[in-house]
Tab-separated table of C-alpha atoms in Angstrom:
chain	number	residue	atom	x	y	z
A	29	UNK	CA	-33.572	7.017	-54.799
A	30	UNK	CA	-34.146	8.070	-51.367
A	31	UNK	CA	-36.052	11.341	-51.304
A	32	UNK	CA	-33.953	14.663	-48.812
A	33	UNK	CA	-35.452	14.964	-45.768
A	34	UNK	CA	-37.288	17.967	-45.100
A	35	UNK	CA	-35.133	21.051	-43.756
A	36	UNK	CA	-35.922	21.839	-40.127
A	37	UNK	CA	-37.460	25.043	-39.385
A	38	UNK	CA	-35.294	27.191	-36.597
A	39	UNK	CA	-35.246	26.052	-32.861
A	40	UNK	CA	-34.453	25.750	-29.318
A	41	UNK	CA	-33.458	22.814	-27.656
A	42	UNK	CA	-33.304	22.283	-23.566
A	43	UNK	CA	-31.689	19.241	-22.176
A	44	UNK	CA	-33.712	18.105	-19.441
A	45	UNK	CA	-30.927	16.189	-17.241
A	46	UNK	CA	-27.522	17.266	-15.138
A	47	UNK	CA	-25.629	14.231	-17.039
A	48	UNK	CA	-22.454	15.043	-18.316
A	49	UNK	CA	-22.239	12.040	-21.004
A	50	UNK	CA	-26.143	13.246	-22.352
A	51	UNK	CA	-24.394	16.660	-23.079
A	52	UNK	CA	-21.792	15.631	-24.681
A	53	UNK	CA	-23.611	13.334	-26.488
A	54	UNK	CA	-26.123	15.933	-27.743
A	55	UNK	CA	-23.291	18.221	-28.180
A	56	UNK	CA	-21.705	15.421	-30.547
A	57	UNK	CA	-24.802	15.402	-32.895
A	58	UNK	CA	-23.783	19.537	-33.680
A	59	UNK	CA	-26.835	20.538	-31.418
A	60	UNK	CA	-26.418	23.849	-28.967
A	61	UNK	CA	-29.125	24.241	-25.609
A	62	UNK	CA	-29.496	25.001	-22.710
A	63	UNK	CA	-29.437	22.718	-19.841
A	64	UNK	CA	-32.473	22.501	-16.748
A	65	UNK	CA	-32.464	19.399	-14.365
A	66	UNK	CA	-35.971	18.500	-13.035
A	67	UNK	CA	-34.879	17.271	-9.353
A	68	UNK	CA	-37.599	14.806	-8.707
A	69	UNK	CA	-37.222	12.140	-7.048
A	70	UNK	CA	-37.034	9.033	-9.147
A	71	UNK	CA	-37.151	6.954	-7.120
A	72	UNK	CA	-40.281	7.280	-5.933
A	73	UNK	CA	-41.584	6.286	-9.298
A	74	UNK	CA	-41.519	1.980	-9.467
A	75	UNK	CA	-42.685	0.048	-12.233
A	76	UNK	CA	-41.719	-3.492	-12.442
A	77	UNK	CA	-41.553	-3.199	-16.412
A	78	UNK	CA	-38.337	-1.282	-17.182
A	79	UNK	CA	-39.575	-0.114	-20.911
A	80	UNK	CA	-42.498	1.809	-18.682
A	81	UNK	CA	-40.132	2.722	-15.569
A	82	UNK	CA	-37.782	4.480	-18.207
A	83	UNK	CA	-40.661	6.079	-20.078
A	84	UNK	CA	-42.637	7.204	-16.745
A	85	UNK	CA	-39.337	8.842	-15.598
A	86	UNK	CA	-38.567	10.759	-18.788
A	87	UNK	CA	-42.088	12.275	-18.555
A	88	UNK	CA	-42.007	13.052	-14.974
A	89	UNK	CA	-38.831	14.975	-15.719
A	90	UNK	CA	-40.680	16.999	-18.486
A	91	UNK	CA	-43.663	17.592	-16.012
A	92	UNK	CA	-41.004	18.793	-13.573
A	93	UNK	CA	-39.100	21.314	-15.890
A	94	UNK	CA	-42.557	22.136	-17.719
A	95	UNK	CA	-43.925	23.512	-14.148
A	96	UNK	CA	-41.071	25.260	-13.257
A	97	UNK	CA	-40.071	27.069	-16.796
A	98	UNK	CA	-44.300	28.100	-16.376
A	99	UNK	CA	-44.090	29.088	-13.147
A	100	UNK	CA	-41.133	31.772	-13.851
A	101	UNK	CA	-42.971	32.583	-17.577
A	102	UNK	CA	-40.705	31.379	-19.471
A	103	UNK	CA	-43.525	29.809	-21.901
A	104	UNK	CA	-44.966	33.004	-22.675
A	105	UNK	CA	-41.731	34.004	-24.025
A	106	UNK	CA	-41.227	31.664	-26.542
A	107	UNK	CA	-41.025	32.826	-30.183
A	108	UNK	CA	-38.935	29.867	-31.912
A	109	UNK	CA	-39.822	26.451	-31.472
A	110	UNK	CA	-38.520	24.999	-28.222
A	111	UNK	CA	-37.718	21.389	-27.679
A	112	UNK	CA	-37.156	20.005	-24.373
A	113	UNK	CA	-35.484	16.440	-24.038
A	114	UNK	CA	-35.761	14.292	-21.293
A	115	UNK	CA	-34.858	10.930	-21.073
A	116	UNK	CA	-34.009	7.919	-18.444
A	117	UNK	CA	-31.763	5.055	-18.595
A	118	UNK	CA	-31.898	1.411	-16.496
A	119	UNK	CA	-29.547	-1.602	-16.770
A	120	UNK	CA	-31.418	-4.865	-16.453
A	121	UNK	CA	-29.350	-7.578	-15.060
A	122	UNK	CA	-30.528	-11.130	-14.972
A	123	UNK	CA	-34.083	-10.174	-15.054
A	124	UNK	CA	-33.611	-7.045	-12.314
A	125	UNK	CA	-33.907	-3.498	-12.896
A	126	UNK	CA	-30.493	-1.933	-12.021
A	127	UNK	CA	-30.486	2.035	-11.055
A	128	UNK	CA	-27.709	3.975	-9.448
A	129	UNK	CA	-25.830	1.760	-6.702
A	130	UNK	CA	-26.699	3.505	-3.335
A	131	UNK	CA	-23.725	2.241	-1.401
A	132	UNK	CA	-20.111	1.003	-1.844
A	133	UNK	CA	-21.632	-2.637	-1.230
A	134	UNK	CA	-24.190	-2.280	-3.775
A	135	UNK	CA	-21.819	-0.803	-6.315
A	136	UNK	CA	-19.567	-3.959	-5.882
A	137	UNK	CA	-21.942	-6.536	-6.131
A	138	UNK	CA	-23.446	-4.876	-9.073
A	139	UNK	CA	-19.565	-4.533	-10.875
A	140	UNK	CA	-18.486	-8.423	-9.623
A	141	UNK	CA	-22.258	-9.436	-11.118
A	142	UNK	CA	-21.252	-7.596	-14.443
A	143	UNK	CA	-17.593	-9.814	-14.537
A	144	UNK	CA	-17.364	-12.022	-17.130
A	145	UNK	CA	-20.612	-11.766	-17.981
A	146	UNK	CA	-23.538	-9.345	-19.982
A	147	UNK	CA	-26.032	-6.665	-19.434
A	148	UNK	CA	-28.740	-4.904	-21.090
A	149	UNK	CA	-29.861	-1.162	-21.019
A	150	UNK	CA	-33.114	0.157	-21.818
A	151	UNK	CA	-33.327	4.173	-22.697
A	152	UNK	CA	-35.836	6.178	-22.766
A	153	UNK	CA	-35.849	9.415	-25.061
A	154	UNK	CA	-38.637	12.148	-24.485
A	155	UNK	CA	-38.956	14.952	-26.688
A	156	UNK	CA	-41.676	17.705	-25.760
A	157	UNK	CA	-41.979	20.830	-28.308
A	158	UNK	CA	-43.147	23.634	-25.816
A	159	UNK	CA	-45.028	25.531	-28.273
A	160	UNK	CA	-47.814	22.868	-29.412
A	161	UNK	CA	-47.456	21.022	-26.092
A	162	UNK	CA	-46.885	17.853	-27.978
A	163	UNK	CA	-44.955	14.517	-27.135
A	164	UNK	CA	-42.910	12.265	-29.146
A	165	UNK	CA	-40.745	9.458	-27.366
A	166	UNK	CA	-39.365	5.930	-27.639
A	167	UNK	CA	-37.441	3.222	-26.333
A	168	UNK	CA	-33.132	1.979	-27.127
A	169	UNK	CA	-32.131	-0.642	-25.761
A	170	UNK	CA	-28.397	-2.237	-26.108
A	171	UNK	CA	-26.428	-4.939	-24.371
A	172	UNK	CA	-22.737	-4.947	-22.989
A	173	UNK	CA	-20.847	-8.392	-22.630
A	174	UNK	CA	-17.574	-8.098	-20.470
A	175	UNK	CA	-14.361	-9.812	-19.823
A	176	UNK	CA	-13.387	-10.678	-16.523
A	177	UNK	CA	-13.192	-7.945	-14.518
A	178	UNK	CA	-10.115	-7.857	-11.279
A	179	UNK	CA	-11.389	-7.034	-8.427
A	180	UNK	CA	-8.396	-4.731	-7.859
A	181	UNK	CA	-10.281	-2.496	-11.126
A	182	UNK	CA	-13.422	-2.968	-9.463
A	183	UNK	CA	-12.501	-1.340	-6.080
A	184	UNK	CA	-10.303	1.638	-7.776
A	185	UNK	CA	-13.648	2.438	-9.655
A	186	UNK	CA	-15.831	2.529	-6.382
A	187	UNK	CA	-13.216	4.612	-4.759
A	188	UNK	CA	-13.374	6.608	-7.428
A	189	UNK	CA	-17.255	7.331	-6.851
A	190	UNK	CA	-18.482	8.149	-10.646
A	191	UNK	CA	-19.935	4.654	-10.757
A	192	UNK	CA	-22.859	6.327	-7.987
A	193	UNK	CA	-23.732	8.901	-10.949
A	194	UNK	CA	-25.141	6.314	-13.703
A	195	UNK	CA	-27.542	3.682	-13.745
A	196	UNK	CA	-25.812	0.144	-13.043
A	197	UNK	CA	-22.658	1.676	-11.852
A	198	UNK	CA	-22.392	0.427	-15.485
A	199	UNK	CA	-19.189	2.914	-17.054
A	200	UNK	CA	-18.707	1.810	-20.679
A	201	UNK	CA	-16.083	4.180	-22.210
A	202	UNK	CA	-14.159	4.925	-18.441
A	203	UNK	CA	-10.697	3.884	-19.192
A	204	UNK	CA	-10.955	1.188	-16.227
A	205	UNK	CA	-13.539	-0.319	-17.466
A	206	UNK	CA	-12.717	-0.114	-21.350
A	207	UNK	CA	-10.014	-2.910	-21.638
A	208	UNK	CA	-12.626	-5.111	-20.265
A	209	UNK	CA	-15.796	-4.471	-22.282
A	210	UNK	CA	-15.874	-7.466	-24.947
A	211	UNK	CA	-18.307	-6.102	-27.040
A	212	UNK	CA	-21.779	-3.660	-27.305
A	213	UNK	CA	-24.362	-4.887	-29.318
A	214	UNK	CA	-26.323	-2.004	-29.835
A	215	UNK	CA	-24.769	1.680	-29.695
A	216	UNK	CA	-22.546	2.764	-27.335
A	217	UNK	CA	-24.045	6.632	-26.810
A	218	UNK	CA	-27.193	4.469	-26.269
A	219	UNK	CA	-25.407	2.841	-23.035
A	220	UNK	CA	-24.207	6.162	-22.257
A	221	UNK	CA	-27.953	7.388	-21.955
A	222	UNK	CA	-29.068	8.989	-25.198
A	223	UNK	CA	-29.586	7.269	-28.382
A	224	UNK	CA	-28.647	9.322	-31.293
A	225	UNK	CA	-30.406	7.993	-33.889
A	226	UNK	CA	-33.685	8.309	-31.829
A	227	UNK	CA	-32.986	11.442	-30.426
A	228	UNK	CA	-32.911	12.447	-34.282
A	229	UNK	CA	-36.184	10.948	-35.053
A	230	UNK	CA	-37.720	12.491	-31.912
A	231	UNK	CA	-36.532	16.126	-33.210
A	232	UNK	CA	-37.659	15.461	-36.560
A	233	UNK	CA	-41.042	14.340	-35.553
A	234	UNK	CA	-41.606	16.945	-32.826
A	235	UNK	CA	-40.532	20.127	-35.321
A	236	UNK	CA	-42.244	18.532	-39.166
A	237	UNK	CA	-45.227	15.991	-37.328
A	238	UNK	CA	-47.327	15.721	-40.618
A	239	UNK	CA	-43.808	14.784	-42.797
């Protein structure tokens, strides 16, 4: 029989990202925080892997929020444990790392690539705990197969403009794109850019390291 995992001592947890699905996610798994966006600019940051490009992003985001939050003492002021949580996600179609679209061409030929076809995402999840300065982070990854997707569906979501705010253009659970998702192997909050389960670990690890 399985020994009970360890209670958690009490803490703080800051979301390091403006995404509305990663706070609802995290909101989901009965967590309350605060949220601080880094504003760096990713894509400045290239690596031709995407396990490293995700992993390279999530910690420039921590390095980002870490300066800042030091910068205007907020370190010093820490009595609980204080988690911070970055993470980055990529979609990785036919070999080629897929970010946000940057244009209304871009988004389409991403969508019309995704039609009747599959893709895979790669997330990265970064936990730092503020207090010990320590770092605990891994890789999801998942993969979406579609239906054939209209093109009429294709250009309502583009005029729409959401599909510029995630990586891919790639909207799993928008209720355009929903009829036509054939199946997720892997987990959906996962596409959605934060994997629960490893989020979980992450926590676990950062707050009891020697358990």
């Amino acid at each position: 029989m399985a020994a009970n995992p360890s209670p958690l001592p009490s803490f703080k947890i800051i979301l390091g990202s403006s995404s509305v699905a990663r706070r609802h996610i995290l909101s989901e798994m009965g967590y309350q925080f605060e949220v601080m966006t880094a504003d760096i600019d990713e894509k400045s940051i290239r690596r031709a892997n995407p396990d490293e490009l995700v992993m390279v992003l999530a910690e420039a985001k921590a390095d980002a929020i870490i300066s800042r939050i030091k910068s205007e003492g907020y370190v010093e002021r820490i009595d609980a444990p204080t988690l911070l949580i970055t993470s980055d996600i990529v979609v990785v179609h036919e070999g080629i790392i897929r970010e946000k679209p940057s244009s209304k061409e871009e988004a389409h030929q991403f969508l019309k690539g995704y039609s009747g076809g599959h893709v895979s995402t790669v997330g990265s999840v970064l936990v730092t705990n503020l207090k010990t300065g320590r770092r605990y982070g891994g890789l999801d990854k998942a993969e979406v197969y579609f239906h054939d997707i209209p093109d009429e569906i294709i250009e309502n979501l583009i005029d729409e403009g959401v599909v510029f705010n995630v990586a891919g253009g790639l909207l799993l659970e928008h209720p355009l794109t929903l009829p036509f998702v054939e199946a997720v192997v892997g987990t959906t909050d996962s596409v959605m850019g934060l994997a629960k389960a490893l989020t979980e670990k992450l926590i676990r690890e950062a707050l009891l390291p020697d358990s």
